[in-house]
Amino acid sequence: MASGVRQQLSLLTGTGITSQKERTEKYRAILKSIIGTGGPDLVENLKAYVDAVSNENVSLVISRQILSEFCNHLDELPDTVSKVVAHYSLEKVQPRVVSFEEQVGLIRQKLAMIYENEQSWREAASILVGIPLETAQKQYSNDYKLETYLKVARLYLEDEDPVQAEAYINRASLLQAESNSEELQMQYKACYARVLDFRRKFIEAAQRYNELSYKTVLADSERMTALKNALICTILASAGRLKHFLSLKYIKYTLCLENIGPNYIVIGTLNLH
């Protein structure tokens, strides 16, 4: 019962335990018991746990450590439970959010993943936007900020909101030059191409897609998708010299005839005029 868990947590807070290590181990044991027991009171028990470990009477060192571990355990729970508990946790630590910036980031990342799995793109993006990447006292790494901005941009694209997506890809552009992560560089290029595509800037999008199609670090299927997108954008672009140049360039791509079929013929027809 939830009342039993609350009593255990209350007794732990009121005991004369002076060792932080011992107190931390007891909190861990209670959490393990809650998750292992499960049952209809699982959500209420987890809420009681969050109430206890985020209490101002608990050492901040212990609270941060235990809440971080608690966030990792959310992956072990059903998404329906994790969502409720994650929202509750954010609400409980909000008055002391400056003290729990890292933990809030972990909770928001987990919550965004749940919404993404539900294909609730805008909700997932909004949750991630709540991470104070630029204003927090915690110094987030360049790659962490870049990855988060790219994820937000991608989620807004899935929600068919290119305006918001462009706003976050622009933020990412300020960071990508300083990143040594090839994976993030590829994500940035792919996301930027999609933003241009959504914004009907087809020539620019075709160029970006074409660049991606030559990246050998990408899987063949991803390169082919980029090439197909480049061809489609070329078809949709206004007639002009650049379009003619791009069309000729794409036709020379040895994979076109085998994999693209009708698009090869359309591009070829365009070049005849």
mmCIF file of C-alpha atoms in Angstrom:
data_model
loop_
_atom_site.group_PDB
_atom_site.id
_atom_site.type_symbol
_atom_site.label_atom_id
_atom_site.label_comp_id
_atom_site.label_asym_id
_atom_site.label_seq_id
_atom_site.Cartn_x
_atom_site.Cartn_y
_atom_site.Cartn_z
ATOM 1 C CA MET A 1 0.000 0.000 0.000
ATOM 2 C CA ALA A 2 1.103 3.567 -0.700
ATOM 3 C CA SER A 3 0.748 4.439 2.974
ATOM 4 C CA GLY A 4 3.226 1.682 3.878
ATOM 5 C CA VAL A 5 5.832 3.047 1.477
ATOM 6 C CA ARG A 6 5.340 6.561 2.765
ATOM 7 C CA GLN A 7 5.859 5.289 6.299
ATOM 8 C CA GLN A 8 9.125 3.576 5.332
ATOM 9 C CA LEU A 9 10.363 6.748 3.675
ATOM 10 C CA SER A 10 9.274 8.865 6.618
ATOM 11 C CA LEU A 11 11.113 6.615 9.069
ATOM 12 C CA LEU A 12 14.210 6.784 6.900
ATOM 13 C CA THR A 13 14.158 10.570 6.972
ATOM 14 C CA GLY A 14 13.708 10.647 10.712
ATOM 15 C CA THR A 15 16.344 8.063 11.668
ATOM 16 C CA GLY A 16 19.696 8.944 13.123
ATOM 17 C CA ILE A 17 21.624 7.628 10.126
ATOM 18 C CA THR A 18 24.603 9.900 9.590
ATOM 19 C CA SER A 19 26.346 8.036 6.794
ATOM 20 C CA GLN A 20 25.304 9.330 3.369
ATOM 21 C CA LYS A 21 26.281 6.016 1.820
ATOM 22 C CA GLU A 22 24.034 4.044 4.167
ATOM 23 C CA ARG A 23 21.103 6.414 3.653
ATOM 24 C CA THR A 24 21.568 6.252 -0.123
ATOM 25 C CA GLU A 25 21.570 2.451 -0.049
ATOM 26 C CA LYS A 26 18.312 2.412 1.911
ATOM 27 C CA TYR A 27 16.648 4.704 -0.635
ATOM 28 C CA ARG A 28 17.847 2.387 -3.391
ATOM 29 C CA ALA A 29 16.462 -0.645 -1.570
ATOM 30 C CA ILE A 30 13.049 1.006 -1.188
ATOM 31 C CA LEU A 31 12.937 1.921 -4.888
ATOM 32 C CA LYS A 32 13.902 -1.606 -5.879
ATOM 33 C CA SER A 33 11.126 -2.951 -3.665
ATOM 34 C CA ILE A 34 8.543 -0.557 -5.137
ATOM 35 C CA ILE A 35 9.389 -1.489 -8.724
ATOM 36 C CA GLY A 36 9.669 -5.190 -7.933
ATOM 37 C CA THR A 37 6.317 -5.276 -6.139
ATOM 38 C CA GLY A 38 4.444 -3.324 -8.818
ATOM 39 C CA GLY A 39 0.711 -3.704 -8.418
ATOM 40 C CA PRO A 40 -2.124 -1.174 -8.536
ATOM 41 C CA ASP A 41 -0.333 1.171 -6.118
ATOM 42 C CA LEU A 42 2.801 1.424 -8.258
ATOM 43 C CA VAL A 43 2.166 4.988 -9.442
ATOM 44 C CA GLU A 44 1.252 6.255 -5.986
ATOM 45 C CA ASN A 45 4.268 4.536 -4.444
ATOM 46 C CA LEU A 46 6.580 6.106 -6.994
ATOM 47 C CA LYS A 47 5.037 9.510 -6.342
ATOM 48 C CA ALA A 48 5.630 9.016 -2.630
ATOM 49 C CA TYR A 49 9.238 8.145 -3.406
ATOM 50 C CA VAL A 50 9.695 11.328 -5.456
ATOM 51 C CA ASP A 51 8.135 13.362 -2.633
ATOM 52 C CA ALA A 52 10.608 11.900 -0.167
ATOM 53 C CA VAL A 53 13.860 12.178 -2.109
ATOM 54 C CA SER A 54 13.111 15.711 -3.358
ATOM 55 C CA ASN A 55 12.294 16.939 0.145
ATOM 56 C CA GLU A 56 14.433 19.823 1.357
ATOM 57 C CA ASN A 57 15.267 17.844 4.517
ATOM 58 C CA VAL A 58 17.224 15.349 2.420
ATOM 59 C CA SER A 59 20.819 16.190 1.578
ATOM 60 C CA LEU A 60 21.063 17.706 -1.896
ATOM 61 C CA VAL A 61 23.920 15.365 -2.709
ATOM 62 C CA ILE A 62 21.724 12.350 -1.960
ATOM 63 C CA SER A 63 18.664 13.839 -3.682
ATOM 64 C CA ARG A 64 20.546 14.447 -6.916
ATOM 65 C CA GLN A 65 22.147 11.026 -6.968
ATOM 66 C CA ILE A 66 18.955 9.141 -6.136
ATOM 67 C CA LEU A 67 16.827 11.142 -8.573
ATOM 68 C CA SER A 68 19.331 10.468 -11.357
ATOM 69 C CA GLU A 69 19.125 6.742 -10.646
ATOM 70 C CA PHE A 70 15.337 7.013 -10.390
ATOM 71 C CA CYS A 71 15.253 8.523 -13.902
ATOM 72 C CA ASN A 72 17.218 5.564 -15.261
ATOM 73 C CA HIS A 73 14.712 3.163 -13.706
ATOM 74 C CA LEU A 74 11.876 4.808 -15.643
ATOM 75 C CA ASP A 75 12.958 2.721 -18.644
ATOM 76 C CA GLU A 76 11.962 -0.407 -16.725
ATOM 77 C CA LEU A 77 8.376 0.767 -16.297
ATOM 78 C CA PRO A 78 5.461 0.761 -18.743
ATOM 79 C CA ASP A 79 5.275 4.017 -20.697
ATOM 80 C CA THR A 80 1.870 4.807 -19.193
ATOM 81 C CA VAL A 81 3.374 4.691 -15.706
ATOM 82 C CA SER A 82 6.585 6.480 -16.680
ATOM 83 C CA LYS A 83 4.651 9.334 -18.285
ATOM 84 C CA VAL A 84 2.554 10.023 -15.191
ATOM 85 C CA VAL A 85 5.491 9.741 -12.810
ATOM 86 C CA ALA A 86 7.779 11.847 -15.016
ATOM 87 C CA HIS A 87 5.247 14.684 -15.188
ATOM 88 C CA TYR A 88 4.768 14.457 -11.427
ATOM 89 C CA SER A 89 8.518 14.548 -10.849
ATOM 90 C CA LEU A 90 8.927 17.674 -12.979
ATOM 91 C CA GLU A 91 6.146 19.358 -11.031
ATOM 92 C CA LYS A 92 7.680 18.427 -7.663
ATOM 93 C CA VAL A 93 11.201 19.672 -8.412
ATOM 94 C CA GLN A 94 10.079 22.827 -10.212
ATOM 95 C CA PRO A 95 10.404 25.054 -7.087
ATOM 96 C CA ARG A 96 14.037 23.886 -6.806
ATOM 97 C CA VAL A 97 14.725 23.366 -10.505
ATOM 98 C CA VAL A 98 18.084 25.153 -10.340
ATOM 99 C CA SER A 99 19.275 22.457 -7.936
ATOM 100 C CA PHE A 100 18.104 19.611 -10.179
ATOM 101 C CA GLU A 101 18.955 20.774 -13.698
ATOM 102 C CA GLU A 102 20.681 17.538 -14.698
ATOM 103 C CA GLN A 103 17.853 15.397 -13.333
ATOM 104 C CA VAL A 104 15.226 17.552 -15.072
ATOM 105 C CA GLY A 105 17.104 17.071 -18.338
ATOM 106 C CA LEU A 106 17.073 13.287 -17.883
ATOM 107 C CA ILE A 107 13.355 13.245 -17.098
ATOM 108 C CA ARG A 108 12.516 15.443 -20.077
ATOM 109 C CA GLN A 109 14.559 13.292 -22.453
ATOM 110 C CA LYS A 110 12.724 10.185 -21.235
ATOM 111 C CA LEU A 111 9.330 11.869 -21.440
ATOM 112 C CA ALA A 112 10.032 13.154 -24.952
ATOM 113 C CA MET A 113 10.915 9.618 -26.041
ATOM 114 C CA ILE A 114 7.580 8.354 -24.753
ATOM 115 C CA TYR A 115 5.663 11.021 -26.670
ATOM 116 C CA GLU A 116 7.736 10.295 -29.760
ATOM 117 C CA ASN A 117 6.848 6.600 -29.549
ATOM 118 C CA GLU A 118 3.204 7.685 -29.419
ATOM 119 C CA GLN A 119 3.845 9.884 -32.487
ATOM 120 C CA SER A 120 2.845 12.925 -30.445
ATOM 121 C CA TRP A 121 5.523 14.967 -32.198
ATOM 122 C CA ARG A 122 4.634 18.438 -30.930
ATOM 123 C CA GLU A 123 4.316 17.296 -27.321
ATOM 124 C CA ALA A 124 7.714 15.595 -27.550
ATOM 125 C CA ALA A 125 9.284 18.746 -28.981
ATOM 126 C CA SER A 126 7.713 20.938 -26.300
ATOM 127 C CA ILE A 127 9.094 18.712 -23.550
ATOM 128 C CA LEU A 128 12.636 18.988 -24.955
ATOM 129 C CA VAL A 129 12.334 22.739 -25.418
ATOM 130 C CA GLY A 130 11.826 22.919 -21.655
ATOM 131 C CA ILE A 131 15.466 21.939 -21.065
ATOM 132 C CA PRO A 132 17.249 25.264 -20.360
ATOM 133 C CA LEU A 133 20.240 24.560 -22.597
ATOM 134 C CA GLU A 134 21.456 28.139 -22.784
ATOM 135 C CA THR A 135 20.338 29.620 -19.466
ATOM 136 C CA ALA A 136 21.039 26.803 -17.012
ATOM 137 C CA GLN A 137 23.785 26.984 -14.434
ATOM 138 C CA LYS A 138 24.844 23.523 -15.568
ATOM 139 C CA GLN A 139 27.246 23.660 -18.511
ATOM 140 C CA TYR A 140 25.813 21.341 -21.144
ATOM 141 C CA SER A 141 28.280 20.040 -23.717
ATOM 142 C CA ASN A 142 28.215 21.406 -27.257
ATOM 143 C CA ASP A 143 27.226 18.001 -28.652
ATOM 144 C CA TYR A 144 24.395 17.579 -26.124
ATOM 145 C CA LYS A 145 22.909 20.923 -27.120
ATOM 146 C CA LEU A 146 23.403 20.202 -30.814
ATOM 147 C CA GLU A 147 21.761 16.782 -30.546
ATOM 148 C CA THR A 148 18.805 18.223 -28.615
ATOM 149 C CA TYR A 149 18.229 21.074 -31.078
ATOM 150 C CA LEU A 150 18.367 18.642 -33.991
ATOM 151 C CA LYS A 151 15.889 16.349 -32.273
ATOM 152 C CA VAL A 152 13.509 19.255 -31.666
ATOM 153 C CA ALA A 153 13.801 20.343 -35.308
ATOM 154 C CA ARG A 154 13.111 16.813 -36.524
ATOM 155 C CA LEU A 155 10.068 16.484 -34.266
ATOM 156 C CA TYR A 156 8.618 19.740 -35.583
ATOM 157 C CA LEU A 157 9.171 18.492 -39.134
ATOM 158 C CA GLU A 158 7.258 15.318 -38.274
ATOM 159 C CA ASP A 159 4.494 17.605 -37.014
ATOM 160 C CA GLU A 160 4.669 19.478 -40.352
ATOM 161 C CA ASP A 161 5.740 22.742 -38.749
ATOM 162 C CA PRO A 162 8.735 23.874 -40.837
ATOM 163 C CA VAL A 163 8.777 27.339 -39.258
ATOM 164 C CA GLN A 164 9.555 26.008 -35.779
ATOM 165 C CA ALA A 165 11.866 23.390 -37.284
ATOM 166 C CA GLU A 166 13.864 26.084 -39.065
ATOM 167 C CA ALA A 167 14.184 28.081 -35.843
ATOM 168 C CA TYR A 168 15.864 25.136 -34.123
ATOM 169 C CA ILE A 169 17.984 24.089 -37.093
ATOM 170 C CA ASN A 170 19.294 27.659 -37.084
ATOM 171 C CA ARG A 171 20.287 27.226 -33.440
ATOM 172 C CA ALA A 172 21.956 23.952 -34.325
ATOM 173 C CA SER A 173 23.884 25.613 -37.148
ATOM 174 C CA LEU A 174 25.696 27.764 -34.593
ATOM 175 C CA LEU A 175 26.956 24.617 -32.861
ATOM 176 C CA GLN A 176 27.593 22.083 -35.613
ATOM 177 C CA ALA A 177 30.834 23.665 -36.799
ATOM 178 C CA GLU A 178 32.343 23.026 -33.355
ATOM 179 C CA SER A 179 31.266 19.388 -33.205
ATOM 180 C CA ASN A 180 33.650 16.542 -34.008
ATOM 181 C CA SER A 181 30.820 14.013 -34.107
ATOM 182 C CA GLU A 182 30.396 12.745 -37.662
ATOM 183 C CA GLU A 183 27.009 11.282 -36.732
ATOM 184 C CA LEU A 184 25.708 14.656 -35.548
ATOM 185 C CA GLN A 185 27.137 16.331 -38.651
ATOM 186 C CA MET A 186 25.177 13.926 -40.841
ATOM 187 C CA GLN A 187 22.024 14.451 -38.778
ATOM 188 C CA TYR A 188 22.409 18.204 -39.178
ATOM 189 C CA LYS A 189 22.851 17.986 -42.956
ATOM 190 C CA ALA A 190 19.866 15.659 -43.338
ATOM 191 C CA CYS A 191 17.627 17.775 -41.114
ATOM 192 C CA TYR A 192 18.665 21.004 -42.846
ATOM 193 C CA ALA A 193 17.877 19.467 -46.236
ATOM 194 C CA ARG A 194 14.410 18.482 -45.006
ATOM 195 C CA VAL A 195 13.778 21.992 -43.665
ATOM 196 C CA LEU A 196 14.682 23.495 -47.061
ATOM 197 C CA ASP A 197 12.456 20.912 -48.721
ATOM 198 C CA PHE A 198 9.493 21.765 -46.467
ATOM 199 C CA ARG A 199 10.091 25.475 -47.070
ATOM 200 C CA ARG A 200 9.868 24.790 -50.828
ATOM 201 C CA LYS A 201 13.440 25.936 -51.401
ATOM 202 C CA PHE A 202 13.873 23.065 -53.808
ATOM 203 C CA ILE A 203 17.151 24.019 -55.479
ATOM 204 C CA GLU A 204 18.908 24.457 -52.123
ATOM 205 C CA ALA A 205 17.316 21.255 -50.821
ATOM 206 C CA ALA A 206 18.411 19.331 -53.926
ATOM 207 C CA GLN A 207 21.982 20.467 -53.404
ATOM 208 C CA ARG A 208 21.940 19.350 -49.765
ATOM 209 C CA TYR A 209 20.382 16.001 -50.592
ATOM 210 C CA ASN A 210 22.935 15.509 -53.347
ATOM 211 C CA GLU A 211 25.801 16.142 -50.910
ATOM 212 C CA LEU A 212 24.368 13.510 -48.570
ATOM 213 C CA SER A 213 24.148 10.959 -51.371
ATOM 214 C CA TYR A 214 27.937 11.030 -51.670
ATOM 215 C CA LYS A 215 28.616 10.467 -47.954
ATOM 216 C CA THR A 216 30.091 6.982 -47.704
ATOM 217 C CA VAL A 217 29.564 6.926 -43.936
ATOM 218 C CA LEU A 218 25.831 6.591 -44.609
ATOM 219 C CA ALA A 219 24.208 3.278 -45.400
ATOM 220 C CA ASP A 220 23.484 2.626 -49.080
ATOM 221 C CA SER A 221 19.746 2.839 -48.409
ATOM 222 C CA GLU A 222 20.148 6.268 -46.804
ATOM 223 C CA ARG A 223 22.288 7.502 -49.690
ATOM 224 C CA MET A 224 19.711 6.272 -52.171
ATOM 225 C CA THR A 225 16.907 8.004 -50.261
ATOM 226 C CA ALA A 226 18.919 11.240 -50.348
ATOM 227 C CA LEU A 227 19.442 10.857 -54.087
ATOM 228 C CA LYS A 228 15.763 10.230 -54.729
ATOM 229 C CA ASN A 229 14.863 13.292 -52.660
ATOM 230 C CA ALA A 230 17.375 15.332 -54.646
ATOM 231 C CA LEU A 231 15.768 14.212 -57.897
ATOM 232 C CA ILE A 232 12.273 15.026 -56.666
ATOM 233 C CA CYS A 233 13.375 18.481 -55.512
ATOM 234 C CA THR A 234 15.016 19.086 -58.885
ATOM 235 C CA ILE A 235 11.782 18.210 -60.649
ATOM 236 C CA LEU A 236 9.821 20.566 -58.390
ATOM 237 C CA ALA A 237 12.280 23.431 -58.758
ATOM 238 C CA SER A 238 11.738 26.308 -61.162
ATOM 239 C CA ALA A 239 13.348 25.903 -64.567
ATOM 240 C CA GLY A 240 16.818 27.403 -64.814
ATOM 241 C CA ARG A 241 20.480 26.851 -65.475
ATOM 242 C CA LEU A 242 21.180 25.361 -62.045
ATOM 243 C CA LYS A 243 18.333 22.920 -62.451
ATOM 244 C CA HIS A 244 19.750 21.871 -65.813
ATOM 245 C CA PHE A 245 23.190 21.397 -64.290
ATOM 246 C CA LEU A 246 21.868 19.375 -61.370
ATOM 247 C CA SER A 247 19.738 17.232 -63.648
ATOM 248 C CA LEU A 248 22.701 16.286 -65.819
ATOM 249 C CA LYS A 249 24.740 15.529 -62.730
ATOM 250 C CA TYR A 250 22.100 13.226 -61.291
ATOM 251 C CA ILE A 251 21.660 11.317 -64.539
ATOM 252 C CA LYS A 252 25.341 10.396 -64.436
ATOM 253 C CA TYR A 253 24.830 8.770 -61.053
ATOM 254 C CA THR A 254 25.255 5.076 -61.855
ATOM 255 C CA LEU A 255 22.468 4.019 -59.490
ATOM 256 C CA CYS A 256 19.747 6.095 -61.138
ATOM 257 C CA LEU A 257 18.766 3.783 -63.957
ATOM 258 C CA GLU A 258 18.565 0.706 -61.757
ATOM 259 C CA ASN A 259 16.833 2.138 -58.697
ATOM 260 C CA ILE A 260 14.830 5.216 -59.636
ATOM 261 C CA GLY A 261 13.012 4.173 -62.799
ATOM 262 C CA PRO A 262 10.407 6.784 -63.837
ATOM 263 C CA ASN A 263 12.330 9.647 -62.221
ATOM 264 C CA TYR A 264 15.281 8.898 -64.509
ATOM 265 C CA ILE A 265 13.027 9.289 -67.521
ATOM 266 C CA VAL A 266 11.477 12.529 -66.216
ATOM 267 C CA ILE A 267 14.871 14.101 -65.573
ATOM 268 C CA GLY A 268 16.072 12.996 -68.958
ATOM 269 C CA THR A 269 13.051 14.605 -70.577
ATOM 270 C CA LEU A 270 13.747 17.850 -68.746
ATOM 271 C CA ASN A 271 17.216 17.971 -70.232
ATOM 272 C CA LEU A 272 15.922 17.706 -73.748
ATOM 273 C CA HIS A 273 14.156 21.074 -73.529
#
